[in-house]
C-alpha angles and dihedrals in degrees: 000000000000097000133026143141127210140166089259103036136035108176129197128193090230093064095040088054097053094103096042098041104034092038091048092058093043097236100122123056092198093053091048091052089049091052091050091049090050092053091048092052091049092058091068104020115179114239120200125188114212138150116254092251090061097042100094093046090049096054114116120257092229141035097288122146108244131158119211122202106202106224100199095043104059111214097019118122126177121201117203098204125207096255135305096294094052092047090050090049090057101040113024096100093039090055091046092052097051110024119014127106118253094007122122122257097200101058142024115253130224124264088248090059089049091054092048091051090048092054091049093059102031094108089055095053089246098170115175096206116031083122134338142212126191137158118236087244089060092048091051090049092053094054093041089052091048089053093049090050090049090235124169107232117231118242090258092051091049088053091051092048092050092049092048091051094045092053094045096245092127137009142175118262124173091344095309133103110241138175118250090220132003087224095062115107132182125204124182135202130181125251123247119279143068120314125224091266095047096267113155118223105192127165093273093052092045091049090051091051091047093051092050093050093047086056088062089051090055091050090049098045105033112067094188092052093047093048091050089053093048092047091050090051096051102031108031107031115076121238089254092052092050090049092050094047090049091048093052092047092047088052087058089055100260122142111255097228118125089241091063105033097049092049093045092045094056092044092053097039098045107022108032120086115240097249089059098044113124095184112099136203118252115206125220140070091294092036134134124246111191096193094049093048091046090053094049093048092047090053093049093049092049090051093048097047103038 
């Protein structure tokens, strides 16, 4: 869940990037200390193996860094990050590379460009890192691209790389970063606490983020489910409805490609609790009814996966 707005939390990329951006330029002692602590935690990350049904009950009651390997969903890993700032420090440039609107897909941008992008979308709650979902192939590509660009990784990115290697998600082969398996998938959620901009991550918010990100895992891992979502998008939504959905997701900072908008649409419509839903109704004869579209999509998915 890269962007969302709720009664209790309105995230901005600018605040989530405080550790990664300010600490990167060396202008904030607190951020630098946070970056050092993140790297230290990543050196001995705790890995817990639990079935999916026990995941939520097993989450820490604080902002501790813990990685969960889901035993009954082969290839699924869940990172409980040490808060919003730490999560942003690890993933901001990964998110920008693969998912954000008006960001390049062929190279990794600077942290200055990330901060500029964040400021552009702050009024639309375009947070880069409320939650994340990436295949191990995407993570390997990010680090391979960083190497080819001769980039210096940020402390947060070094921590992410170390965790991905320790858990076997990625590894170096013949001088390249490669995924261990194309079926491996990492989702991340923030730990409990207050973010750098005063955002409150409580158990309800964390559960909403987790549900949304698990929706992306289902889309990634279940071909019948994914095909039902794609078929619904192209065959059952009108042109005007597709345009409106894309417009709203773009306003949240998402890239407008079909790859992104169909996946995000299903994750919001089917896996995001109503209080945290950023998609809005649009009145009129060619309007947009979120509840009605959700109901139709839910029915089509149930028919395709029964």
